[in-house]
Short mmCIF file of C-alpha atoms and ligand atoms in Angstrom, two decimals:
data_model
loop_
_atom_site.label_atom_id
_atom_site.label_comp_id
_atom_site.label_asym_id
_atom_site.label_seq_id
_atom_site.Cartn_x
_atom_site.Cartn_y
_atom_site.Cartn_z
CA UNK A 1 0.00 0.00 0.00
CA UNK A 2 1.24 3.46 -0.86
CA UNK A 3 2.20 6.00 1.76
CA UNK A 4 0.49 9.39 1.45
CA UNK A 5 3.80 11.07 0.53
CA UNK A 6 4.64 8.39 -2.08
CA UNK A 7 1.21 8.78 -3.64
CA UNK A 8 1.52 12.57 -3.79
CA UNK A 9 4.94 12.26 -5.43
CA UNK A 10 3.46 9.88 -8.02
CA UNK A 11 0.85 12.56 -8.75
CA UNK A 12 3.74 15.01 -9.29
CA UNK A 13 2.59 17.21 -6.42
CA UNK A 14 4.79 20.20 -5.58
CA UNK A 15 7.31 19.20 -2.87
CA UNK A 16 6.30 22.16 -0.71
CA UNK A 17 2.67 21.11 -0.83
CA UNK A 18 3.62 17.53 0.14
CA UNK A 19 5.55 18.98 3.06
CA UNK A 20 2.57 21.09 4.20
CA UNK A 21 0.08 18.22 3.90
CA UNK A 22 2.54 16.11 5.94
CA UNK A 23 2.52 18.77 8.66
CA UNK A 24 -1.27 18.87 8.72
CA UNK A 25 -1.33 15.09 9.13
CA UNK A 26 1.11 15.23 12.06
CA UNK A 27 -1.36 17.50 13.84
CA UNK A 28 -4.35 15.34 12.89
CA UNK A 29 -2.60 12.25 14.22
CA UNK A 30 -2.24 13.98 17.59
CA UNK A 31 -5.93 14.93 17.50
CA UNK A 32 -6.79 11.29 16.71
CA UNK A 33 -4.76 10.11 19.72
CA UNK A 34 -6.49 12.55 22.08
CA UNK A 35 -9.92 11.55 20.79
CA UNK A 36 -9.15 7.85 21.15
CA UNK A 37 -8.13 8.35 24.78
CA UNK A 38 -11.29 10.42 25.42
CA UNK A 39 -12.30 10.41 29.07
CA UNK A 40 -8.98 8.75 30.01
CA UNK A 41 -7.15 11.87 28.82
CA UNK A 42 -9.71 14.21 30.41
CA UNK A 43 -10.52 15.81 27.05
CA UNK A 44 -14.32 15.46 27.07
CA UNK A 45 -16.76 18.20 28.05
CA UNK A 46 -16.93 21.95 27.54
CA UNK A 47 -14.78 24.93 28.44
CA UNK A 48 -16.15 28.12 29.97
CA UNK A 49 -15.43 30.01 26.74
CA UNK A 50 -17.36 30.85 23.59
CA UNK A 51 -15.78 31.29 20.16
CA UNK A 52 -16.19 34.19 17.73
CA UNK A 53 -19.37 32.56 16.42
CA UNK A 54 -20.86 32.70 19.93
CA UNK A 55 -20.73 28.90 20.35
CA UNK A 56 -19.54 27.23 23.54
CA UNK A 57 -16.16 25.66 22.93
CA UNK A 58 -15.63 22.02 23.78
CA UNK A 59 -12.30 21.11 25.37
CA UNK A 60 -11.44 19.16 22.24
CA UNK A 61 -12.24 22.18 20.01
CA UNK A 62 -9.52 24.07 21.85
CA UNK A 63 -7.05 21.16 21.97
CA UNK A 64 -7.46 20.44 18.24
CA UNK A 65 -7.14 24.14 17.39
CA UNK A 66 -3.97 24.51 19.47
CA UNK A 67 -2.42 21.41 17.90
CA UNK A 68 -3.09 22.53 14.34
CA UNK A 69 -1.82 26.02 15.12
CA UNK A 70 1.35 24.75 16.75
CA UNK A 71 2.29 22.35 13.96
CA UNK A 72 1.40 24.77 11.17
CA UNK A 73 3.21 27.76 12.66
CA UNK A 74 6.33 25.59 13.08
CA UNK A 75 6.37 25.03 9.32
CA UNK A 76 8.12 27.94 7.53
CA UNK A 77 5.99 27.35 4.44
CA UNK A 78 2.95 28.64 6.32
CA UNK A 79 2.38 32.39 5.88
CA UNK A 80 -0.76 32.36 7.99
CA UNK A 81 -3.80 30.49 9.14
CA UNK A 82 -7.46 31.15 9.82
CA UNK A 83 -9.50 28.89 12.05
CA UNK A 84 -13.16 28.59 12.93
CA UNK A 85 -12.02 28.84 16.56
CA UNK A 86 -9.88 32.00 16.16
CA UNK A 87 -11.33 35.52 16.02
CA UNK A 88 -8.72 36.76 13.55
CA UNK A 89 -6.22 35.27 11.10
CA UNK A 90 -2.88 34.32 12.65
CA UNK A 91 0.33 35.32 10.86
CA UNK A 92 3.02 32.72 10.23
CA UNK A 93 6.33 33.14 8.42
CA UNK A 94 6.31 36.41 6.38
CA UNK A 95 8.24 34.54 3.68
CA UNK A 96 5.85 31.59 3.74
CA UNK A 97 3.94 30.57 0.65
CA UNK A 98 0.69 29.09 1.93
CA UNK A 99 -2.42 30.08 3.86
CA UNK A 100 -4.35 27.35 5.64
CA UNK A 101 -7.97 27.68 6.77
CA UNK A 102 -9.48 24.99 8.97
CA UNK A 103 -12.25 23.82 11.23
CA UNK A 104 -10.14 22.00 13.83
CA UNK A 105 -12.99 19.79 15.04
CA UNK A 106 -16.16 19.78 13.02
CA UNK A 107 -19.28 18.22 14.48
CA UNK A 108 -18.05 18.87 17.98
CA UNK A 109 -21.53 18.36 19.49
CA UNK A 110 -20.73 14.66 18.88
CA UNK A 111 -17.54 14.52 20.94
CA UNK A 112 -19.10 13.70 24.28
CA UNK A 113 -21.32 10.97 22.81
CA UNK A 114 -18.44 9.17 21.08
CA UNK A 115 -19.74 9.78 17.56
CA UNK A 116 -17.60 10.74 14.55
CA UNK A 117 -16.04 14.18 14.24
CA UNK A 118 -13.41 15.53 11.86
CA UNK A 119 -10.84 18.16 10.93
CA UNK A 120 -11.51 20.08 7.69
CA UNK A 121 -8.79 22.07 5.93
CA UNK A 122 -8.24 24.20 2.84
CA UNK A 123 -4.93 25.40 1.39
CA UNK A 124 -4.50 28.65 -0.57
CA UNK A 125 -1.47 30.47 -1.95
CA UNK A 126 -0.58 33.76 -0.23
CA UNK A 127 -1.36 36.49 -2.78
CA UNK A 128 1.64 38.61 -3.71
CA UNK A 129 2.23 41.69 -1.55
CA UNK A 130 -0.02 40.48 1.25
CA UNK A 131 0.60 39.15 4.72
CA UNK A 132 -0.86 36.16 6.54
CA UNK A 133 -2.24 38.58 9.12
CA UNK A 134 -4.50 40.29 6.53
CA UNK A 135 -8.03 38.97 6.43
CA UNK A 136 -8.17 40.09 2.78
CA UNK A 137 -5.44 37.59 1.85
CA UNK A 138 -7.78 34.72 2.70
CA UNK A 139 -10.84 36.07 0.89
CA UNK A 140 -10.29 34.00 -2.24
CA UNK A 141 -13.02 32.09 -4.05
CA UNK A 142 -13.05 28.32 -3.52
CA UNK A 143 -11.85 27.83 -7.12
CA UNK A 144 -8.45 29.16 -5.99
CA UNK A 145 -7.88 26.35 -3.48
CA UNK A 146 -4.81 24.29 -4.30
CA UNK A 147 -5.70 21.47 -1.92
CA UNK A 148 -8.46 20.59 0.51
CA UNK A 149 -9.53 17.68 2.62
CA UNK A 150 -10.66 16.35 5.94
CA UNK A 151 -9.67 13.73 8.45
CA UNK A 152 -12.67 11.80 9.73
CA UNK A 153 -12.12 10.40 13.23
CA UNK A 154 -14.46 7.42 13.07
CA UNK A 155 -13.83 3.71 13.59
CA UNK A 156 -10.59 4.51 11.81
CA UNK A 157 -9.05 7.87 11.03
CA UNK A 158 -9.45 8.52 7.30
CA UNK A 159 -7.97 11.36 5.27
CA UNK A 160 -9.96 12.38 2.20
CA UNK A 161 -7.77 14.60 0.05
CA UNK A 162 -7.79 16.50 -3.21
CA UNK A 163 -5.05 18.54 -4.83
CA UNK A 164 -7.21 19.06 -7.91
CA UNK A 165 -6.42 15.63 -9.37
CA UNK A 166 -9.35 13.61 -8.05
CA UNK A 167 -10.15 12.47 -4.53
CA UNK A 168 -8.39 9.70 -2.63
CA UNK A 169 -8.80 8.14 0.82
CA UNK A 170 -5.90 7.31 3.15
CA UNK A 171 -6.30 5.38 6.40
CA UNK A 172 -4.16 6.02 9.48
CA UNK A 173 -2.25 2.81 10.25
CA UNK A 174 -0.93 1.75 13.68
CA UNK A 175 2.53 2.71 12.39
CA UNK A 176 1.41 6.36 12.29
CA UNK A 177 1.40 6.47 8.47
CA UNK A 178 -1.53 7.41 6.27
CA UNK A 179 -1.85 4.68 3.60
CA UNK A 180 -3.82 4.88 0.35
CA UNK A 181 -6.93 2.74 0.81
CA UNK A 182 -9.29 4.00 -1.95
CA UNK A 183 -8.42 5.89 -5.06
CA UNK A 184 -10.32 7.91 -7.66
CA UNK A 185 -13.51 8.35 -5.70
CA UNK A 186 -16.55 8.83 -7.92
CA UNK A 187 -19.90 9.84 -6.47
CA UNK A 188 -22.84 8.03 -8.14
CA UNK A 189 -24.94 10.61 -10.02
CA UNK A 190 -28.22 9.25 -8.62
CA UNK A 191 -29.19 8.44 -5.08
CA UNK A 192 -32.09 7.60 -2.79
CA UNK A 193 -30.49 8.93 0.39
CA UNK A 194 -30.72 12.44 1.82
CA UNK A 195 -29.35 14.17 4.91
CA UNK A 196 -30.87 17.32 6.37
CA UNK A 197 -31.80 18.51 9.85
CA UNK A 198 -35.59 18.04 9.57
CA UNK A 199 -36.24 19.91 12.81
CA UNK A 200 -35.47 23.15 10.93
CA UNK A 201 -38.05 22.47 8.22
CA UNK A 202 -40.40 25.31 9.18
CA UNK A 203 -37.56 27.83 8.91
CA UNK A 204 -36.48 26.91 5.35
CA UNK A 205 -37.46 28.70 2.17
CA UNK A 206 -40.66 27.31 0.58
CA UNK A 207 -38.54 25.99 -2.32
CA UNK A 208 -36.49 23.74 -0.03
CA UNK A 209 -39.64 22.67 1.82
CA UNK A 210 -41.26 21.60 -1.48
CA UNK A 211 -38.15 19.66 -2.55
CA UNK A 212 -37.96 17.73 0.72
CA UNK A 213 -41.74 17.17 0.74
CA UNK A 214 -41.37 15.36 -2.58
CA UNK A 215 -38.59 13.16 -1.24
CA UNK A 216 -40.80 12.26 1.72
CA UNK A 217 -43.68 11.27 -0.58
CA UNK A 218 -41.49 8.51 -2.00
CA UNK A 219 -43.13 6.14 -4.51
CA UNK A 220 -46.43 7.94 -4.02
CA UNK A 221 -45.07 11.29 -5.25
CA UNK A 222 -43.55 12.73 -8.42
CA UNK A 223 -40.17 11.12 -7.77
CA UNK A 224 -41.62 7.62 -7.97
CA UNK A 225 -39.06 6.15 -5.58
CA UNK A 226 -38.53 5.94 -1.85
CA UNK A 227 -35.79 7.91 -0.12
CA UNK A 228 -33.98 7.08 3.09
CA UNK A 229 -32.71 9.71 5.53
CA UNK A 230 -29.52 10.06 7.61
CA UNK A 231 -28.43 12.84 9.99
CA UNK A 232 -25.17 12.43 11.91
CA UNK A 233 -24.81 16.15 12.76
CA UNK A 234 -21.19 15.94 11.68
CA UNK A 235 -20.58 17.32 8.20
CA UNK A 236 -17.35 15.37 7.83
CA UNK A 237 -19.15 12.08 8.41
CA UNK A 238 -22.00 13.07 6.08
CA UNK A 239 -19.63 14.10 3.29
CA UNK A 240 -17.65 10.91 3.77
CA UNK A 241 -20.84 8.90 3.29
CA UNK A 242 -21.72 10.92 0.17
CA UNK A 243 -18.23 10.40 -1.29
CA UNK A 244 -18.39 6.69 -0.47
CA UNK A 245 -21.87 5.75 -1.69
CA UNK A 246 -23.61 8.90 -2.94
CA UNK A 247 -26.43 10.95 -1.45
CA UNK A 248 -27.42 14.56 -0.99
CA UNK A 249 -26.45 16.54 2.13
CA UNK A 250 -27.96 19.95 2.79
CA UNK A 251 -27.73 22.63 5.42
CA UNK A 252 -29.89 25.20 3.64
CA UNK A 253 -30.54 28.85 4.28
CA UNK A 254 -33.14 29.35 6.97
CA UNK A 255 -34.98 32.41 8.21
CA UNK A 256 -33.90 32.34 11.85
CA UNK A 257 -31.17 34.94 11.34
CA UNK A 258 -31.17 36.88 8.06
CA UNK A 259 -27.55 37.92 8.65
CA UNK A 260 -26.45 34.28 8.42
CA UNK A 261 -27.09 32.58 5.08
CA UNK A 262 -26.91 29.09 6.62
CA UNK A 263 -25.10 27.50 9.55
CA UNK A 264 -21.97 26.25 7.85
CA UNK A 265 -18.93 28.41 7.21
CA UNK A 266 -17.72 29.13 3.70
CA UNK A 267 -13.96 29.14 4.32
CA UNK A 268 -13.72 26.15 6.69
CA UNK A 269 -16.58 23.92 5.55
CA UNK A 270 -18.28 25.08 2.33
CA UNK A 271 -15.23 25.57 0.13
CA UNK A 272 -13.07 22.58 1.11
CA UNK A 273 -16.02 20.17 0.98
CA UNK A 274 -17.13 21.62 -2.37
CA UNK A 275 -13.65 21.06 -3.82
CA UNK A 276 -13.75 17.39 -2.76
CA UNK A 277 -17.31 16.89 -4.01
CA UNK A 278 -16.66 18.46 -7.43
CA UNK A 279 -13.41 16.52 -7.81
CA UNK A 280 -15.39 13.32 -7.23
CA UNK A 281 -17.93 14.23 -9.93
CA UNK A 282 -20.60 15.66 -7.62
CA UNK A 283 -22.14 19.10 -7.32
CA UNK A 284 -21.99 21.60 -4.45
CA UNK A 285 -24.29 24.60 -4.46
CA UNK A 286 -26.15 27.16 -2.37
CA UNK A 287 -29.17 26.00 -4.46
CA UNK A 288 -28.64 29.17 -6.55
CA UNK A 289 -25.03 28.80 -7.69
CA UNK A 290 -21.79 26.88 -7.15
CA UNK A 291 -20.28 27.47 -3.72
CA UNK A 292 -16.74 27.69 -5.08
CA UNK A 293 -17.71 30.68 -7.25
CA UNK A 294 -18.65 32.84 -4.26
CA UNK A 295 -16.30 35.78 -3.67
CA UNK A 296 -15.89 35.74 0.12
CA UNK A 297 -16.57 38.96 2.03
CA UNK A 298 -15.58 37.86 5.53
CA UNK A 299 -13.43 35.13 6.95
CA UNK A 300 -16.18 33.68 9.18
CA UNK A 301 -18.91 34.05 6.52
CA UNK A 302 -21.74 31.50 6.49
CA UNK A 303 -23.13 29.76 3.46
CA UNK A 304 -26.13 27.65 2.50
CA UNK A 305 -25.03 24.20 1.30
CA UNK A 306 -26.53 21.41 -0.80
CA UNK A 307 -23.99 18.90 -2.09
CA UNK A 308 -23.59 15.37 -3.37
CA UNK A 309 -24.89 13.21 -6.21
CA UNK A 310 -25.04 15.38 -9.32
CA UNK A 311 -28.52 14.56 -10.60
CA UNK A 312 -30.09 14.87 -7.17
CA UNK A 313 -28.45 18.22 -6.43
CA UNK A 314 -29.62 19.46 -9.83
CA UNK A 315 -33.15 18.39 -8.94
CA UNK A 316 -32.94 20.37 -5.69
CA UNK A 317 -31.73 23.39 -7.69
CA UNK A 318 -34.67 23.07 -10.10
CA UNK A 319 -37.01 23.85 -7.21
CA UNK A 320 -35.17 27.15 -6.66
CA UNK A 321 -34.86 28.17 -10.31
CA UNK A 322 -37.95 30.39 -10.56
CA UNK A 323 -36.94 32.50 -7.60
CA UNK A 324 -33.21 32.43 -8.35
CA UNK A 325 -32.81 35.98 -9.67
CA UNK A 326 -34.72 37.76 -6.95
CA UNK A 327 -33.27 35.80 -4.05
CA UNK A 328 -29.67 35.19 -5.01
CA UNK A 329 -28.70 38.84 -4.68
CA UNK A 330 -30.62 39.50 -1.48
CA UNK A 331 -29.21 36.48 0.28
CA UNK A 332 -25.63 36.88 -0.95
CA UNK A 333 -25.83 33.65 -2.85
P1 AHM B 401 -19.48 22.91 14.20
O1 AHM B 401 -18.41 23.27 13.23
O2 AHM B 401 -19.64 23.94 15.28
O3 AHM B 401 -19.35 21.52 14.74
O4 AHM B 401 -20.88 23.01 13.41
C1 AHM B 401 -21.02 22.40 12.16
C2 AHM B 401 -21.86 21.14 12.28
C3 AHM B 401 -21.78 20.29 11.02
O5 AHM B 401 -20.79 19.34 11.15
C4 AHM B 401 -23.13 19.65 10.98
O6 AHM B 401 -23.53 19.39 9.66
C5 AHM B 401 -24.03 20.66 11.63
O7 AHM B 401 -23.20 21.50 12.41
C6 AHM B 401 -25.04 20.03 12.53
O8 AHM B 401 -25.94 20.99 12.93
P2 AHM B 401 -27.23 20.66 13.83
O9 AHM B 401 -26.80 20.89 15.23
O10 AHM B 401 -28.24 21.65 13.36
O11 AHM B 401 -27.66 19.25 13.59
MG1 MG B 402 -17.64 22.94 11.68
#
């Protein structure tokens, strides 16, 4: 089985990028160890603090964030980083080449119940003449990402990675190496599985409500087939399922807070996941346009997300087509 670094070399990946991905995996391995120890290491439960998004931080949110920060800032290739758990971007080496954005521990409401969580990351080039401390340096559309991925801490720790040449899975072995375990992931274009938090249904736009209503009607409705539902409340685990066997995952816009077009964050969740999904032949959209085409305005910006099997995501978009012009501008989509 191929080591991650061997595989990346075979793909003729830039040596600096291989180095940076290696650094990220050193940090993720440490996160995996802490999670495996769980209560034995005293890492479960919450802190007294809230993050910039106003969410209570779990102990593991802070531990994972500190680990990623420490490893990345020790690598001279890193010009700066932006994290879901940091108020502002953090400068690295002024001569560094890369910016890294990350959600250190996504799905952290699952930590204390021993359900899958993950680390999501995105790698950008530092634009010329800018510094890793400038928020503006990070505000690049998802299309500019040079690599993205996540590590899912499940039964095993699995890295799902793209450098723009397809998507591949690597499993963390007991030796501490990530080994290639599935290559050239392709998402089936059709599916009968959807994932959405149904408890928010009354807050969605009528278009999304109509789409989901049709799925729920199954063989008795227009779709003429039954759909099954999953909700893990951990985007990493949901995206991993979609990459593995297809499906549609959505965290749509809802009307609870007009200033937030969705719950998920563009720079730490929307863009990296969209890069993986598109590289595996799927589609990732706000329901009005491709997520990776959005020009970011703020580092912690939120985004509405519907991603997965191409034909199914297109069907979801069809429901929004009539209102697309009027709503897209208003909702920054
Ligand atoms: P987090 O980054 O604070 O963990 O929030 C993101 C998570 C996603 O992983 C998941 O899809 C969603 O929040 C679950 O939300 P909900 O609590 O509405 O089920
Ligand atoms: Mg998250």
